[in-house]
Short mmCIF file of C-alpha atoms in Angstrom, two decimals:
data_model
loop_
_atom_site.label_atom_id
_atom_site.label_comp_id
_atom_site.label_asym_id
_atom_site.label_seq_id
_atom_site.Cartn_x
_atom_site.Cartn_y
_atom_site.Cartn_z
CA MET A 1 -73.98 67.71 11.89
CA LYS A 2 -70.63 66.40 13.01
CA LYS A 3 -68.20 65.38 10.33
CA ARG A 4 -67.89 61.63 10.09
CA ARG A 5 -64.56 60.18 10.93
CA SER A 6 -63.28 56.93 9.56
CA LEU A 7 -62.89 54.39 12.31
CA TRP A 8 -60.34 52.64 10.12
CA ALA A 9 -58.11 55.69 10.16
CA LEU A 10 -58.93 56.32 13.80
CA TRP A 11 -58.11 52.84 14.96
CA GLY A 12 -55.03 52.40 12.77
CA LEU A 13 -55.34 48.62 12.69
CA CYS A 14 -52.25 46.73 11.58
CA LEU A 15 -52.14 43.02 10.71
CA LEU A 16 -49.15 41.98 12.77
CA GLY A 17 -50.09 38.54 14.09
CA THR A 18 -50.63 39.41 17.73
CA CYS A 19 -53.64 37.95 19.57
CA PHE A 20 -56.16 39.92 21.57
CA LEU A 21 -56.73 39.27 25.24
CA SER A 22 -58.76 36.09 25.52
CA SER A 23 -61.20 37.76 27.94
CA CYS A 24 -62.32 40.47 25.51
CA GLY A 25 -65.65 40.55 23.70
CA ASP A 26 -68.32 37.88 23.45
CA PRO A 27 -66.94 34.33 23.85
CA ASP A 28 -69.83 32.99 21.76
CA GLN A 29 -68.59 34.92 18.74
CA PRO A 30 -64.91 33.94 18.28
CA ILE A 31 -62.82 36.12 16.02
CA GLY A 32 -61.48 33.07 14.19
CA ASP A 33 -58.03 33.00 12.65
CA MET A 34 -57.72 36.76 12.16
CA LYS A 35 -55.21 38.19 14.60
CA TRP A 36 -54.93 41.92 14.93
CA GLU A 37 -52.90 44.41 16.83
CA VAL A 38 -54.33 47.82 17.70
CA ILE A 39 -52.49 51.10 17.65
CA LEU A 40 -54.20 53.31 20.21
CA PRO A 41 -55.06 56.70 18.66
CA GLU A 42 -53.37 59.60 20.43
CA GLY A 43 -55.74 61.63 22.61
CA LEU A 44 -58.56 59.09 22.50
CA ILE A 45 -58.21 58.12 26.17
CA VAL A 46 -59.06 61.09 28.39
CA THR A 47 -58.02 59.48 31.70
CA PRO A 48 -54.76 61.27 32.65
CA GLU A 49 -53.19 58.36 34.53
CA VAL A 50 -54.44 54.76 34.48
CA PRO A 51 -53.71 52.84 37.71
CA ALA A 52 -52.71 49.16 37.66
CA ALA A 53 -55.46 48.41 40.20
CA ALA A 54 -58.53 50.04 41.75
CA SER A 55 -60.71 49.24 44.75
CA VAL A 56 -64.23 47.86 44.48
CA TYR A 57 -66.53 49.50 47.05
CA SER A 58 -69.95 48.78 48.47
CA ALA A 59 -72.31 51.71 47.92
CA ARG A 60 -75.86 52.93 48.27
CA ARG A 61 -77.68 55.93 46.92
CA LEU A 62 -77.50 58.78 49.40
CA CYS A 63 -80.43 59.29 51.76
CA ILE A 64 -81.13 62.95 51.02
CA GLN A 65 -83.49 63.24 53.97
CA ASP A 66 -80.56 62.78 56.38
CA LEU A 67 -79.03 66.06 55.16
CA ASP A 68 -81.75 68.49 56.33
CA LEU A 69 -81.73 70.17 52.94
CA PRO A 70 -84.69 72.50 53.64
CA GLY A 71 -82.73 74.02 56.51
CA GLU A 72 -79.49 74.24 54.52
CA LEU A 73 -80.70 75.40 51.09
CA LEU A 74 -83.87 77.41 51.67
CA HIS A 75 -83.10 80.91 52.92
CA GLY A 76 -86.65 81.57 54.11
CA GLU A 77 -88.94 79.55 56.34
CA THR A 78 -90.70 76.56 54.79
CA GLU A 79 -94.22 77.72 54.09
CA ASP A 80 -95.67 74.82 52.16
CA GLU A 81 -94.96 71.11 51.58
CA GLN A 82 -96.51 69.28 48.65
CA VAL A 83 -96.36 65.51 48.24
CA TRP A 84 -96.38 64.18 44.68
CA ALA A 85 -96.18 60.70 43.18
CA THR A 86 -92.37 60.60 43.08
CA SER A 87 -91.25 63.61 45.12
CA VAL A 88 -91.89 66.05 47.95
CA GLU A 89 -91.68 69.81 47.36
CA PHE A 90 -90.66 72.28 50.07
CA TRP A 91 -91.60 75.90 49.26
CA SER A 92 -90.16 78.86 51.14
CA THR A 93 -92.06 81.98 52.11
CA TRP A 94 -92.34 84.84 49.62
CA GLU A 95 -89.61 87.48 49.83
CA GLU A 96 -90.18 91.21 49.39
CA SER A 97 -88.61 90.90 45.92
CA ASN A 98 -91.51 88.62 44.88
CA SER A 99 -89.22 85.59 44.86
CA ARG A 100 -89.34 82.27 46.64
CA GLU A 101 -87.42 79.00 46.60
CA VAL A 102 -88.43 75.40 46.06
CA LEU A 103 -86.58 72.24 47.04
CA VAL A 104 -87.70 69.00 45.40
CA VAL A 105 -86.63 65.75 47.09
CA TYR A 106 -87.18 62.69 44.90
CA ASP A 107 -88.33 59.64 46.84
CA ASN A 108 -89.85 57.25 44.24
CA GLY A 109 -93.26 57.70 45.80
CA MET A 110 -92.29 56.49 49.27
CA ALA A 111 -93.82 59.55 50.95
CA PHE A 112 -97.07 59.53 48.99
CA GLY A 113 -99.74 59.79 51.68
CA SER A 114 -97.28 59.30 54.55
CA ARG A 115 -94.55 61.13 56.44
CA PRO A 116 -91.64 61.37 56.80
CA VAL A 117 -89.76 60.85 53.55
CA THR A 118 -87.35 57.91 53.90
CA ALA A 119 -86.27 56.71 50.45
CA SER A 120 -82.58 56.80 49.52
CA THR A 121 -82.50 58.16 45.96
CA GLY A 122 -79.54 60.54 46.09
CA SER A 123 -81.57 62.95 43.96
CA PHE A 124 -82.90 66.45 44.59
CA SER A 125 -83.28 69.82 42.88
CA TYR A 126 -83.32 73.39 44.13
CA SER A 127 -84.68 76.40 42.24
CA LEU A 128 -85.22 80.10 42.84
CA TRP A 129 -88.46 81.47 41.43
CA ASP A 130 -89.10 85.05 40.32
CA GLY A 131 -92.83 85.50 40.51
CA GLU A 132 -94.50 82.56 38.79
CA LYS A 133 -91.49 81.34 36.81
CA ALA A 134 -88.27 79.59 37.75
CA LYS A 135 -85.30 81.91 37.22
CA ALA A 136 -83.48 79.18 35.25
CA VAL A 137 -86.11 78.90 32.48
CA PRO A 138 -84.81 81.66 30.14
CA TYR A 139 -81.27 80.27 30.37
CA GLU A 140 -82.50 76.83 29.31
CA ASP A 141 -83.81 78.36 26.07
CA VAL A 142 -80.39 79.62 24.95
CA CYS A 143 -77.95 77.14 26.53
CA SER A 144 -77.90 73.33 26.33
CA ILE A 145 -77.53 72.81 30.07
CA GLY A 146 -78.20 69.09 29.74
CA ALA A 147 -75.29 68.76 27.28
CA LEU A 148 -72.61 70.38 29.46
CA GLY A 149 -69.41 68.36 29.22
CA GLN A 150 -70.81 66.39 26.27
CA ASP A 151 -69.87 68.32 23.15
CA TRP A 152 -70.98 65.50 20.87
CA LYS A 153 -74.65 65.93 21.81
CA GLU A 154 -76.67 67.52 19.02
CA GLN A 155 -77.63 71.13 19.74
CA GLU A 156 -79.61 73.78 17.93
CA PRO A 157 -78.05 77.04 16.64
CA TRP A 158 -79.71 79.03 19.46
CA ASN A 159 -78.33 76.85 22.28
CA GLN A 160 -74.89 75.84 21.01
CA ASN A 161 -72.66 75.51 24.06
CA GLY A 162 -69.61 75.88 21.84
CA ASP A 163 -70.43 79.58 21.39
CA PHE A 164 -69.74 80.22 25.08
CA THR A 165 -66.31 80.15 26.74
CA GLN A 166 -64.84 79.45 30.17
CA THR A 167 -63.66 83.03 30.59
CA ASP A 168 -64.12 84.54 34.05
CA LEU A 169 -67.14 86.83 34.34
CA ASP A 170 -66.84 90.22 36.04
CA PHE A 171 -68.64 89.33 39.26
CA LEU A 172 -66.70 86.15 40.21
CA PRO A 173 -63.94 83.91 38.80
CA LEU A 174 -65.22 80.61 37.36
CA GLN A 175 -63.05 78.57 39.71
CA GLU A 176 -64.58 80.25 42.76
CA ALA A 177 -68.10 79.58 41.46
CA GLN A 178 -67.19 75.91 41.00
CA GLN A 179 -65.58 75.69 44.42
CA SER A 180 -68.68 77.04 46.15
CA VAL A 181 -70.66 74.05 44.87
CA ILE A 182 -67.85 71.56 45.52
CA SER A 183 -67.53 72.77 49.13
CA ARG A 184 -71.26 72.47 49.72
CA PHE A 185 -71.31 68.82 48.65
CA ALA A 186 -68.09 68.04 50.51
CA GLY A 187 -70.03 68.86 53.67
CA TRP A 188 -72.35 66.00 52.70
CA ASP A 189 -69.39 63.65 52.16
CA VAL A 190 -69.76 63.75 48.37
CA THR A 191 -66.63 64.56 46.34
CA LEU A 192 -67.17 66.44 43.08
CA ILE A 193 -64.95 67.59 40.22
CA PRO A 194 -65.94 70.10 37.51
CA HIS A 195 -66.84 68.66 34.13
CA GLY A 196 -68.03 71.06 31.44
CA SER A 197 -68.62 74.55 32.85
CA LEU A 198 -69.47 77.63 30.77
CA ALA A 199 -69.53 81.39 31.25
CA LEU A 200 -72.86 82.72 29.93
CA ASP A 201 -71.88 86.23 28.81
CA VAL A 202 -74.46 88.84 27.87
CA ASP A 203 -73.38 89.18 24.23
CA THR A 204 -73.69 85.47 23.44
CA LEU A 205 -76.92 85.20 25.43
CA ASN A 206 -78.48 87.92 23.24
CA GLU A 207 -77.11 86.38 20.04
CA HIS A 208 -78.74 83.06 20.97
CA GLN A 209 -81.94 84.84 22.01
CA THR A 210 -82.20 86.39 18.54
CA LEU A 211 -81.81 82.98 16.89
CA PHE A 212 -84.35 81.48 19.30
CA ARG A 213 -86.84 84.24 18.47
CA GLN A 214 -86.35 83.70 14.73
CA GLU A 215 -87.01 79.98 15.09
CA LEU A 216 -90.24 80.44 17.05
CA LEU A 217 -91.50 83.12 14.67
CA ALA A 218 -90.75 80.80 11.74
CA ILE A 219 -93.10 78.19 13.16
CA ASN A 220 -95.66 80.83 14.22
CA SER A 221 -95.27 80.00 17.88
CA ALA A 222 -97.34 82.10 20.25
CA GLU A 223 -95.20 81.10 23.22
CA TYR A 224 -92.31 83.49 22.62
CA GLU A 225 -91.79 86.32 25.11
CA GLU A 226 -89.48 89.19 24.17
CA LYS A 227 -86.23 88.99 26.10
CA VAL A 228 -83.17 91.25 26.10
CA TRP A 229 -80.41 89.99 28.34
CA GLN A 230 -78.74 92.44 30.72
CA LYS A 231 -75.18 92.49 32.05
CA GLU A 232 -76.34 91.64 35.58
CA GLU A 233 -77.96 88.44 34.24
CA GLU A 234 -74.64 86.89 33.25
CA ALA A 235 -74.17 83.52 34.93
CA TYR A 236 -72.14 80.34 35.05
CA ALA A 237 -73.52 77.00 33.88
CA LEU A 238 -71.75 74.36 35.97
CA ARG A 239 -71.60 70.59 35.70
CA PHE A 240 -69.87 68.17 38.09
CA ARG A 241 -69.10 64.49 38.44
CA GLN A 242 -68.94 62.49 41.65
CA VAL A 243 -65.49 60.96 42.04
CA VAL A 244 -64.13 58.12 44.17
CA ASP A 245 -60.36 57.77 44.59
CA GLY A 246 -59.98 60.28 41.77
CA ILE A 247 -62.02 58.14 39.33
CA PRO A 248 -65.35 59.61 38.12
CA VAL A 249 -68.61 57.70 38.49
CA VAL A 250 -70.47 57.15 35.21
CA ASP A 251 -72.57 60.21 34.43
CA GLN A 252 -74.32 59.06 31.24
CA ARG A 253 -77.91 57.87 31.60
CA ASP A 254 -77.56 55.11 29.00
CA TRP A 255 -74.06 53.86 29.83
CA VAL A 256 -75.46 50.31 29.76
CA PRO A 257 -78.24 49.06 27.42
CA LEU A 258 -81.42 47.13 28.20
CA SER A 259 -80.31 43.61 29.06
CA THR A 260 -81.74 40.45 27.55
CA SER A 261 -83.23 39.66 30.95
CA GLY A 262 -85.36 42.80 30.72
CA ARG A 263 -83.60 44.52 33.62
CA SER A 264 -82.99 48.05 32.43
CA THR A 265 -82.33 49.86 35.72
CA ALA A 266 -78.99 51.62 35.87
CA TYR A 267 -77.79 54.58 37.91
CA HIS A 268 -75.65 57.50 36.83
CA THR A 269 -74.58 60.43 38.98
CA LYS A 270 -74.17 64.10 38.14
CA VAL A 271 -74.65 67.58 39.56
CA THR A 272 -75.63 70.61 37.46
CA ALA A 273 -75.99 74.22 38.60
CA LEU A 274 -76.58 77.79 37.47
CA ALA A 275 -74.98 80.62 39.45
CA ASP A 276 -74.95 84.41 39.05
CA ARG A 277 -73.73 87.32 41.15
CA GLN A 278 -76.33 86.51 43.84
CA GLY A 279 -75.20 82.87 44.06
CA VAL A 280 -76.60 79.51 42.94
CA PHE A 281 -80.18 79.86 41.73
CA TRP A 282 -80.65 76.37 40.25
CA LEU A 283 -79.16 73.06 41.38
CA ASP A 284 -79.91 69.51 40.27
CA ALA A 285 -78.35 66.37 41.76
CA VAL A 286 -78.92 62.88 40.34
CA SER A 287 -78.36 59.57 42.18
CA LEU A 288 -75.50 60.67 44.42
CA LEU A 289 -73.80 57.74 46.10
CA GLN A 290 -72.77 57.02 49.66
CA VAL A 291 -69.56 55.02 49.38
CA GLY A 292 -69.10 52.17 51.87
CA GLU A 293 -66.29 49.76 52.67
CA GLU A 294 -63.76 48.36 50.26
CA VAL A 295 -64.95 44.94 49.05
CA THR A 296 -61.87 43.89 47.11
CA GLU A 297 -59.17 45.23 44.84
CA SER A 298 -59.54 44.87 41.09
CA SER A 299 -56.85 44.89 38.44
CA VAL A 300 -57.25 47.48 35.68
CA LEU A 301 -56.53 46.89 32.00
CA SER A 302 -54.22 49.44 30.45
CA ALA A 303 -55.62 51.90 27.94
CA GLN A 304 -54.07 49.85 25.13
CA GLU A 305 -55.61 46.60 26.40
CA ALA A 306 -59.04 48.19 26.89
CA TYR A 307 -58.95 49.62 23.39
CA SER A 308 -58.05 46.19 22.01
CA CYS A 309 -61.18 44.81 23.67
CA LEU A 310 -63.27 47.54 22.09
CA VAL A 311 -61.93 46.86 18.59
CA GLN A 312 -62.45 43.12 18.92
CA TYR A 313 -66.03 43.66 20.08
CA CYS A 314 -66.72 45.96 17.12
CA GLU A 315 -65.28 43.46 14.68
CA GLN A 316 -67.22 40.56 16.15
CA ASN A 317 -70.43 42.55 15.93
CA ARG A 318 -69.66 43.76 12.39
CA MET A 319 -69.72 47.43 13.32
CA SER A 320 -68.61 48.94 10.01
CA THR A 321 -65.85 51.52 10.18
CA ASP A 322 -67.59 53.77 7.67
CA ARG A 323 -70.60 53.92 9.98
CA TRP A 324 -69.06 53.88 13.46
CA SER A 325 -66.33 55.93 15.12
CA VAL A 326 -64.93 56.24 18.64
CA LEU A 327 -65.07 59.67 20.24
CA GLN A 328 -63.29 58.94 23.52
CA GLY A 329 -62.54 56.34 26.17
CA GLU A 330 -62.37 56.82 29.93
CA LEU A 331 -61.76 54.82 33.10
CA MET A 332 -64.79 55.25 35.39
CA TYR A 333 -66.67 53.66 38.27
CA ALA A 334 -70.01 51.99 37.49
CA PRO A 335 -72.61 51.24 40.22
CA LEU A 336 -73.68 47.62 39.72
CA PHE A 337 -76.53 45.93 41.60
CA CYS A 338 -75.47 43.05 43.84
CA GLY A 339 -79.06 41.93 44.40
CA ASP A 340 -82.15 43.53 42.89
CA GLU A 341 -83.69 46.97 42.45
CA VAL A 342 -85.53 46.70 45.79
CA THR A 343 -82.54 46.16 48.08
CA GLU A 344 -80.40 48.58 46.03
CA GLU A 345 -77.18 47.10 47.32
CA LEU A 346 -74.52 48.35 44.95
CA GLU A 347 -70.88 47.79 44.22
CA LEU A 348 -68.74 50.45 42.58
CA VAL A 349 -66.76 48.57 39.94
CA PRO A 350 -64.05 50.09 37.68
CA VAL A 351 -65.00 50.06 33.99
CA TRP A 352 -63.74 51.37 30.68
CA LEU A 353 -66.46 53.45 29.01
CA PHE A 354 -66.17 54.28 25.30
CA THR A 355 -68.33 56.91 23.63
CA MET A 356 -69.39 55.76 20.16
CA GLN A 357 -70.77 57.79 17.26
CA GLU A 358 -72.89 56.16 14.57
CA ASN A 359 -73.56 57.94 11.27
CA TYR A 360 -76.08 56.64 8.77
CA VAL A 361 -78.59 57.81 6.16
CA ILE A 362 -82.35 57.33 6.35
CA THR A 363 -84.82 57.70 3.49
CA ASP A 364 -88.33 59.12 3.75
CA GLU A 365 -90.62 56.44 2.31
CA THR A 366 -93.10 59.05 1.09
CA THR A 367 -90.87 61.70 -0.48
CA GLY A 368 -87.76 59.65 -1.14
CA GLU A 369 -85.65 62.36 0.49
CA THR A 370 -82.60 61.26 2.46
CA ARG A 371 -80.90 62.79 5.48
CA GLU A 372 -77.90 61.98 7.61
CA VAL A 373 -78.45 60.89 11.20
CA THR A 374 -75.89 60.87 14.02
CA ASP A 375 -76.48 58.77 17.14
CA ILE A 376 -74.37 58.56 20.29
CA SER A 377 -74.12 55.38 22.35
CA TYR A 378 -71.74 53.81 24.85
CA LEU A 379 -69.82 50.55 25.18
CA THR A 380 -68.78 49.66 28.72
CA PHE A 381 -66.23 46.99 29.64
CA ARG A 382 -65.13 45.65 33.01
CA ALA A 383 -61.74 47.19 33.65
CA SER A 384 -60.48 43.97 35.23
CA SER A 385 -61.29 41.57 32.38
CA GLY A 386 -62.55 43.40 29.30
CA GLU A 387 -65.98 41.74 29.57
CA ILE A 388 -68.69 43.80 27.87
CA LEU A 389 -71.44 44.97 30.26
CA THR A 390 -74.98 44.60 28.93
CA THR A 391 -76.73 45.15 32.28
CA ALA A 392 -76.12 46.93 35.57
CA PHE A 393 -76.60 43.71 37.55
CA GLN A 394 -73.76 41.58 38.82
CA GLY A 395 -73.75 37.99 37.57
CA VAL A 396 -76.23 38.60 34.72
#
């Protein structure tokens, strides 16, 4: 459990008689006569340089089918195609080593019962299989691949990413492993930057495997298979963000909450991979974007101004400082719908995204026992005005 930090100490609020920006927060909940100034905590903003302005671009999710992925990613001939409710699977022929590859193209059901696949989802996954099991499965037991680059996500003792390092492994430097993935996507006109990569060394893999075994035995699980990691199984766990003009696109699934209008659709982009001495054996891409023309230029609030908006919003919504804290803030691009989910016409709009941590205690009604709970959520503000975003739709 993460140690709670006092938001009061973190924010360092001082009553100095200076007004907030009038555009910040909810206009229906005025702050009244209280006028605060905010001292921005050092290190809270992770954006290296904040520009005075940023472009707004038209965008669409990438049409994966235009990339001929089966021809580019599958080393063997395509032996089988399977159409499912939301995806199409392309399976390669079996190799002499009893391995084969599968490429899954997500199409939201557009290809169900018809060919060819035409939906633009920007999402696909690739996996190498050894026999009847994906090669990535054992790694997922002892590493929190889904939490790469997000240290605040709760993890179990047997998959703590913090136990691994970014030290180069013997077979290939980390930077070269990252660059191999970046170069591949650059050929598809998608720009990536690394965000949260780990070197999965054999010693830590076996330490986590022991803890994982102990946990399953403690609950009498019959699913555990004995596993001793070997040196040649060392690998890199790699995570990437899509970037536009050097600004990352939001990569958190819940960067915006369910809106009052009931429209909950929101896109986030990310790429995750596993690579060993033979190369990439697992790759997952989510909602990659094809960036269009510049629509307009948008001013960008400074880090200090954005933080002032955050504090005002928290005060207006009575977010207690002994319950809430701010982990970090970052300037990012958010894909907002210009129309509806069907047309999927998007605009990439600069936003300030703050990662929030909430700590509270819950009580079991039966036993009376209490336990601490930590939740992570996000507050997203338009970088041009400080307006809080409660939906991924423009004008809502």
